[in-house]
Amino acid sequence: MTNDKVILVNPEQWSYSYDAYVHAFDALLFRDSHSANAFQADFQKKGIRYERLAGKRLASSYGGGFTVRLGPWVTYKTGSKPRFCQPDGLVEGPDCCVVVEFKLSHRPEAEAKLRNFYLPILSLLYPPGHRFKLVQICKNLRLGDRPTRIKLPDLINLTDEYSLVQWIG
């Protein structure tokens, strides 16, 4: 055991996708499941707090001609069964809709969720030709990330279909 190293991870970089390595790391770092669960719960609370704060800021950034909806429930059908989804935010303009996913730390899989899940469903709710912008807003970036430098009121003016935006708060 004298050659073993313990690496402490910055909590903001903690991953929700637990694999065998992370479970082993949990056991090594916390020594008991109660401490590991408390750590995960605390991290989830931080993410929820960030989502609320960023959502309030986003809502206060838009005025006339735009509607900001935070956490709207959307009903859709697959076959005959109704289903529900809830994007973190929508900024609706006359001819464009920005679909927002808030994350405490950048999650690469959020882009796929925006493109492959929310976009096909939401595109059925708006008139043909309505433009969509897909945006992940996060506080913490990963090494090598290149976020779009933009202020929240300017999300509607983004030129790319998908953008990663850092908002520190």
PDB file of N, CA and C in Angstrom, residues 47-98:
ATOM      1  N   GLY A  47     -25.636  21.623  -8.716  1.00  0.00           N
ATOM      2  CA  GLY A  47     -26.103  21.700 -10.095  1.00  0.00           C
ATOM      3  C   GLY A  47     -27.483  22.323 -10.196  1.00  0.00           C
ATOM      4  N   ILE A  48     -28.369  21.956  -9.285  1.00  0.00           N
ATOM      5  CA  ILE A  48     -29.728  22.518  -9.271  1.00  0.00           C
ATOM      6  C   ILE A  48     -29.684  24.004  -8.949  1.00  0.00           C
ATOM      7  N   ARG A  49     -28.823  24.382  -8.000  1.00  0.00           N
ATOM      8  CA  ARG A  49     -28.664  25.808  -7.662  1.00  0.00           C
ATOM      9  C   ARG A  49     -28.164  26.601  -8.861  1.00  0.00           C
ATOM     10  N   TYR A  50     -27.168  26.041  -9.558  1.00  0.00           N
ATOM     11  CA  TYR A  50     -26.624  26.718 -10.738  1.00  0.00           C
ATOM     12  C   TYR A  50     -27.704  26.866 -11.811  1.00  0.00           C
ATOM     13  N   GLU A  51     -28.493  25.812 -12.031  1.00  0.00           N
ATOM     14  CA  GLU A  51     -29.555  25.866 -13.032  1.00  0.00           C
ATOM     15  C   GLU A  51     -30.568  26.960 -12.694  1.00  0.00           C
ATOM     16  N   ARG A  52     -30.943  27.072 -11.423  1.00  0.00           N
ATOM     17  CA  ARG A  52     -31.899  28.117 -11.013  1.00  0.00           C
ATOM     18  C   ARG A  52     -31.322  29.513 -11.206  1.00  0.00           C
ATOM     19  N   LEU A  53     -30.077  29.703 -10.782  1.00  0.00           N
ATOM     20  CA  LEU A  53     -29.434  31.008 -10.890  1.00  0.00           C
ATOM     21  C   LEU A  53     -29.269  31.417 -12.358  1.00  0.00           C
ATOM     22  N   ALA A  54     -28.754  30.505 -13.173  1.00  0.00           N
ATOM     23  CA  ALA A  54     -28.564  30.806 -14.595  1.00  0.00           C
ATOM     24  C   ALA A  54     -29.910  31.021 -15.278  1.00  0.00           C
ATOM     25  N   GLY A  55     -30.923  30.253 -14.883  1.00  0.00           N
ATOM     26  CA  GLY A  55     -32.259  30.418 -15.454  1.00  0.00           C
ATOM     27  C   GLY A  55     -32.847  31.780 -15.137  1.00  0.00           C
ATOM     28  N   LYS A  56     -32.694  32.216 -13.878  1.00  0.00           N
ATOM     29  CA  LYS A  56     -33.196  33.551 -13.501  1.00  0.00           C
ATOM     30  C   LYS A  56     -32.488  34.628 -14.309  1.00  0.00           C
ATOM     31  N   ARG A  57     -31.186  34.479 -14.470  1.00  0.00           N
ATOM     32  CA  ARG A  57     -30.420  35.465 -15.245  1.00  0.00           C
ATOM     33  C   ARG A  57     -30.859  35.469 -16.697  1.00  0.00           C
ATOM     34  N   LEU A  58     -31.078  34.282 -17.239  1.00  0.00           N
ATOM     35  CA  LEU A  58     -31.530  34.175 -18.621  1.00  0.00           C
ATOM     36  C   LEU A  58     -32.897  34.841 -18.780  1.00  0.00           C
ATOM     37  N   ALA A  59     -33.807  34.566 -17.862  1.00  0.00           N
ATOM     38  CA  ALA A  59     -35.159  35.136 -17.934  1.00  0.00           C
ATOM     39  C   ALA A  59     -35.140  36.657 -17.833  1.00  0.00           C
ATOM     40  N   SER A  60     -34.235  37.189 -17.010  1.00  0.00           N
ATOM     41  CA  SER A  60     -34.168  38.648 -16.854  1.00  0.00           C
ATOM     42  C   SER A  60     -33.434  39.327 -18.010  1.00  0.00           C
ATOM     43  N   SER A  61     -32.812  38.535 -18.893  1.00  0.00           N
ATOM     44  CA  SER A  61     -32.026  39.095 -19.995  1.00  0.00           C
ATOM     45  C   SER A  61     -32.851  39.412 -21.230  1.00  0.00           C
ATOM     46  N   TYR A  62     -34.067  38.895 -21.285  1.00  0.00           N
ATOM     47  CA  TYR A  62     -34.881  39.063 -22.491  1.00  0.00           C
ATOM     48  C   TYR A  62     -36.149  39.832 -22.180  1.00  0.00           C
ATOM     49  N   GLY A  63     -36.488  40.722 -23.084  1.00  0.00           N
ATOM     50  CA  GLY A  63     -37.684  41.536 -22.904  1.00  0.00           C
ATOM     51  C   GLY A  63     -38.641  41.374 -24.066  1.00  0.00           C
ATOM     52  N   GLY A  64     -39.172  42.493 -24.542  1.00  0.00           N
ATOM     53  CA  GLY A  64     -40.194  42.513 -25.587  1.00  0.00           C
ATOM     54  C   GLY A  64     -39.857  41.667 -26.801  1.00  0.00           C
ATOM     55  N   GLY A  65     -40.833  40.934 -27.258  1.00  0.00           N
ATOM     56  CA  GLY A  65     -40.666  40.104 -28.443  1.00  0.00           C
ATOM     57  C   GLY A  65     -40.139  38.711 -28.148  1.00  0.00           C
ATOM     58  N   PHE A  66     -39.683  38.473 -26.931  1.00  0.00           N
ATOM     59  CA  PHE A  66     -39.133  37.166 -26.568  1.00  0.00           C
ATOM     60  C   PHE A  66     -39.861  36.618 -25.349  1.00  0.00           C
ATOM     61  N   THR A  67     -40.010  35.310 -25.331  1.00  0.00           N
ATOM     62  CA  THR A  67     -40.580  34.630 -24.179  1.00  0.00           C
ATOM     63  C   THR A  67     -39.553  33.628 -23.675  1.00  0.00           C
ATOM     64  N   VAL A  68     -39.275  33.671 -22.386  1.00  0.00           N
ATOM     65  CA  VAL A  68     -38.354  32.708 -21.784  1.00  0.00           C
ATOM     66  C   VAL A  68     -39.181  31.758 -20.931  1.00  0.00           C
ATOM     67  N   ARG A  69     -39.038  30.475 -21.211  1.00  0.00           N
ATOM     68  CA  ARG A  69     -39.726  29.440 -20.431  1.00  0.00           C
ATOM     69  C   ARG A  69     -38.666  28.568 -19.770  1.00  0.00           C
ATOM     70  N   LEU A  70     -38.706  28.507 -18.452  1.00  0.00           N
ATOM     71  CA  LEU A  70     -37.746  27.696 -17.706  1.00  0.00           C
ATOM     72  C   LEU A  70     -38.404  26.384 -17.296  1.00  0.00           C
ATOM     73  N   GLY A  71     -37.787  25.274 -17.694  1.00  0.00           N
ATOM     74  CA  GLY A  71     -38.301  23.950 -17.347  1.00  0.00           C
ATOM     75  C   GLY A  71     -39.696  23.651 -17.848  1.00  0.00           C
ATOM     76  N   PRO A  72     -40.023  24.002 -19.110  1.00  0.00           N
ATOM     77  CA  PRO A  72     -41.384  23.729 -19.584  1.00  0.00           C
ATOM     78  C   PRO A  72     -41.602  22.232 -19.828  1.00  0.00           C
ATOM     79  N   TRP A  73     -42.771  21.752 -19.488  1.00  0.00           N
ATOM     80  CA  TRP A  73     -43.119  20.362 -19.782  1.00  0.00           C
ATOM     81  C   TRP A  73     -43.717  20.300 -21.172  1.00  0.00           C
ATOM     82  N   VAL A  74     -43.224  19.375 -21.983  1.00  0.00           N
ATOM     83  CA  VAL A  74     -43.700  19.195 -23.352  1.00  0.00           C
ATOM     84  C   VAL A  74     -44.271  17.784 -23.457  1.00  0.00           C
ATOM     85  N   THR A  75     -45.482  17.673 -23.986  1.00  0.00           N
ATOM     86  CA  THR A  75     -46.117  16.372 -24.188  1.00  0.00           C
ATOM     87  C   THR A  75     -45.975  15.988 -25.658  1.00  0.00           C
ATOM     88  N   TYR A  76     -45.628  14.738 -25.911  1.00  0.00           N
ATOM     89  CA  TYR A  76     -45.551  14.226 -27.277  1.00  0.00           C
ATOM     90  C   TYR A  76     -46.001  12.767 -27.259  1.00  0.00           C
ATOM     91  N   LYS A  77     -46.237  12.205 -28.433  1.00  0.00           N
ATOM     92  CA  LYS A  77     -46.692  10.826 -28.510  1.00  0.00           C
ATOM     93  C   LYS A  77     -45.715   9.973 -29.293  1.00  0.00           C
ATOM     94  N   THR A  78     -45.503   8.767 -28.813  1.00  0.00           N
ATOM     95  CA  THR A  78     -44.806   7.745 -29.582  1.00  0.00           C
ATOM     96  C   THR A  78     -45.806   6.610 -29.703  1.00  0.00           C
ATOM     97  N   GLY A  79     -46.292   6.397 -30.909  1.00  0.00           N
ATOM     98  CA  GLY A  79     -47.396   5.450 -31.079  1.00  0.00           C
ATOM     99  C   GLY A  79     -48.643   6.071 -30.488  1.00  0.00           C
ATOM    100  N   SER A  80     -49.292   5.347 -29.603  1.00  0.00           N
ATOM    101  CA  SER A  80     -50.502   5.888 -28.974  1.00  0.00           C
ATOM    102  C   SER A  80     -50.248   6.326 -27.539  1.00  0.00           C
ATOM    103  N   LYS A  81     -49.018   6.178 -27.091  1.00  0.00           N
ATOM    104  CA  LYS A  81     -48.704   6.472 -25.686  1.00  0.00           C
ATOM    105  C   LYS A  81     -48.141   7.889 -25.529  1.00  0.00           C
ATOM    106  N   PRO A  82     -48.778   8.715 -24.675  1.00  0.00           N
ATOM    107  CA  PRO A  82     -48.228  10.060 -24.440  1.00  0.00           C
ATOM    108  C   PRO A  82     -46.959   9.996 -23.583  1.00  0.00           C
ATOM    109  N   ARG A  83     -46.023  10.845 -23.917  1.00  0.00           N
ATOM    110  CA  ARG A  83     -44.764  10.937 -23.176  1.00  0.00           C
ATOM    111  C   ARG A  83     -44.505  12.405 -22.868  1.00  0.00           C
ATOM    112  N   PHE A  84     -43.537  12.632 -21.981  1.00  0.00           N
ATOM    113  CA  PHE A  84     -43.220  13.993 -21.560  1.00  0.00           C
ATOM    114  C   PHE A  84     -41.709  14.208 -21.614  1.00  0.00           C
ATOM    115  N   CYS A  85     -41.320  15.435 -21.882  1.00  0.00           N
ATOM    116  CA  CYS A  85     -39.919  15.823 -21.760  1.00  0.00           C
ATOM    117  C   CYS A  85     -39.885  17.234 -21.182  1.00  0.00           C
ATOM    118  N   GLN A  86     -38.724  17.609 -20.647  1.00  0.00           N
ATOM    119  CA  GLN A  86     -38.606  18.908 -20.006  1.00  0.00           C
ATOM    120  C   GLN A  86     -37.229  19.507 -20.279  1.00  0.00           C
ATOM    121  N   PRO A  87     -37.126  20.316 -21.351  1.00  0.00           N
ATOM    122  CA  PRO A  87     -35.863  21.019 -21.549  1.00  0.00           C
ATOM    123  C   PRO A  87     -35.646  22.004 -20.402  1.00  0.00           C
ATOM    124  N   ASP A  88     -34.398  22.339 -20.123  1.00  0.00           N
ATOM    125  CA  ASP A  88     -34.115  23.262 -19.022  1.00  0.00           C
ATOM    126  C   ASP A  88     -34.629  24.665 -19.309  1.00  0.00           C
ATOM    127  N   GLY A  89     -34.599  25.066 -20.570  1.00  0.00           N
ATOM    128  CA  GLY A  89     -35.079  26.400 -20.904  1.00  0.00           C
ATOM    129  C   GLY A  89     -35.327  26.569 -22.385  1.00  0.00           C
ATOM    130  N   LEU A  90     -36.235  27.472 -22.707  1.00  0.00           N
ATOM    131  CA  LEU A  90     -36.511  27.861 -24.089  1.00  0.00           C
ATOM    132  C   LEU A  90     -36.550  29.383 -24.138  1.00  0.00           C
ATOM    133  N   VAL A  91     -35.884  29.942 -25.128  1.00  0.00           N
ATOM    134  CA  VAL A  91     -35.997  31.373 -25.414  1.00  0.00           C
ATOM    135  C   VAL A  91     -36.679  31.443 -26.770  1.00  0.00           C
ATOM    136  N   GLU A  92     -37.928  31.919 -26.769  1.00  0.00           N
ATOM    137  CA  GLU A  92     -38.730  31.931 -27.987  1.00  0.00           C
ATOM    138  C   GLU A  92     -38.801  33.334 -28.559  1.00  0.00           C
ATOM    139  N   GLY A  93     -38.426  33.435 -29.821  1.00  0.00           N
ATOM    140  CA  GLY A  93     -38.535  34.688 -30.555  1.00  0.00           C
ATOM    141  C   GLY A  93     -39.503  34.507 -31.703  1.00  0.00           C
ATOM    142  N   PRO A  94     -39.702  35.545 -32.509  1.00  0.00           N
ATOM    143  CA  PRO A  94     -40.677  35.465 -33.595  1.00  0.00           C
ATOM    144  C   PRO A  94     -40.363  34.373 -34.624  1.00  0.00           C
ATOM    145  N   ASP A  95     -39.082  34.149 -34.929  1.00  0.00           N
ATOM    146  CA  ASP A  95     -38.737  33.154 -35.949  1.00  0.00           C
ATOM    147  C   ASP A  95     -37.638  32.196 -35.485  1.00  0.00           C
ATOM    148  N   CYS A  96     -37.310  32.216 -34.196  1.00  0.00           N
ATOM    149  CA  CYS A  96     -36.211  31.394 -33.686  1.00  0.00           C
ATOM    150  C   CYS A  96     -36.511  30.948 -32.256  1.00  0.00           C
ATOM    151  N   CYS A  97     -36.026  29.770 -31.928  1.00  0.00           N
ATOM    152  CA  CYS A  97     -36.166  29.253 -30.572  1.00  0.00           C
ATOM    153  C   CYS A  97     -34.801  28.732 -30.122  1.00  0.00           C
ATOM    154  N   VAL A  98     -34.356  29.188 -28.960  1.00  0.00           N
ATOM    155  CA  VAL A  98     -33.103  28.698 -28.383  1.00  0.00           C
ATOM    156  C   VAL A  98     -33.468  27.658 -27.326  1.00  0.00           C
TER     157      VAL A  98
END
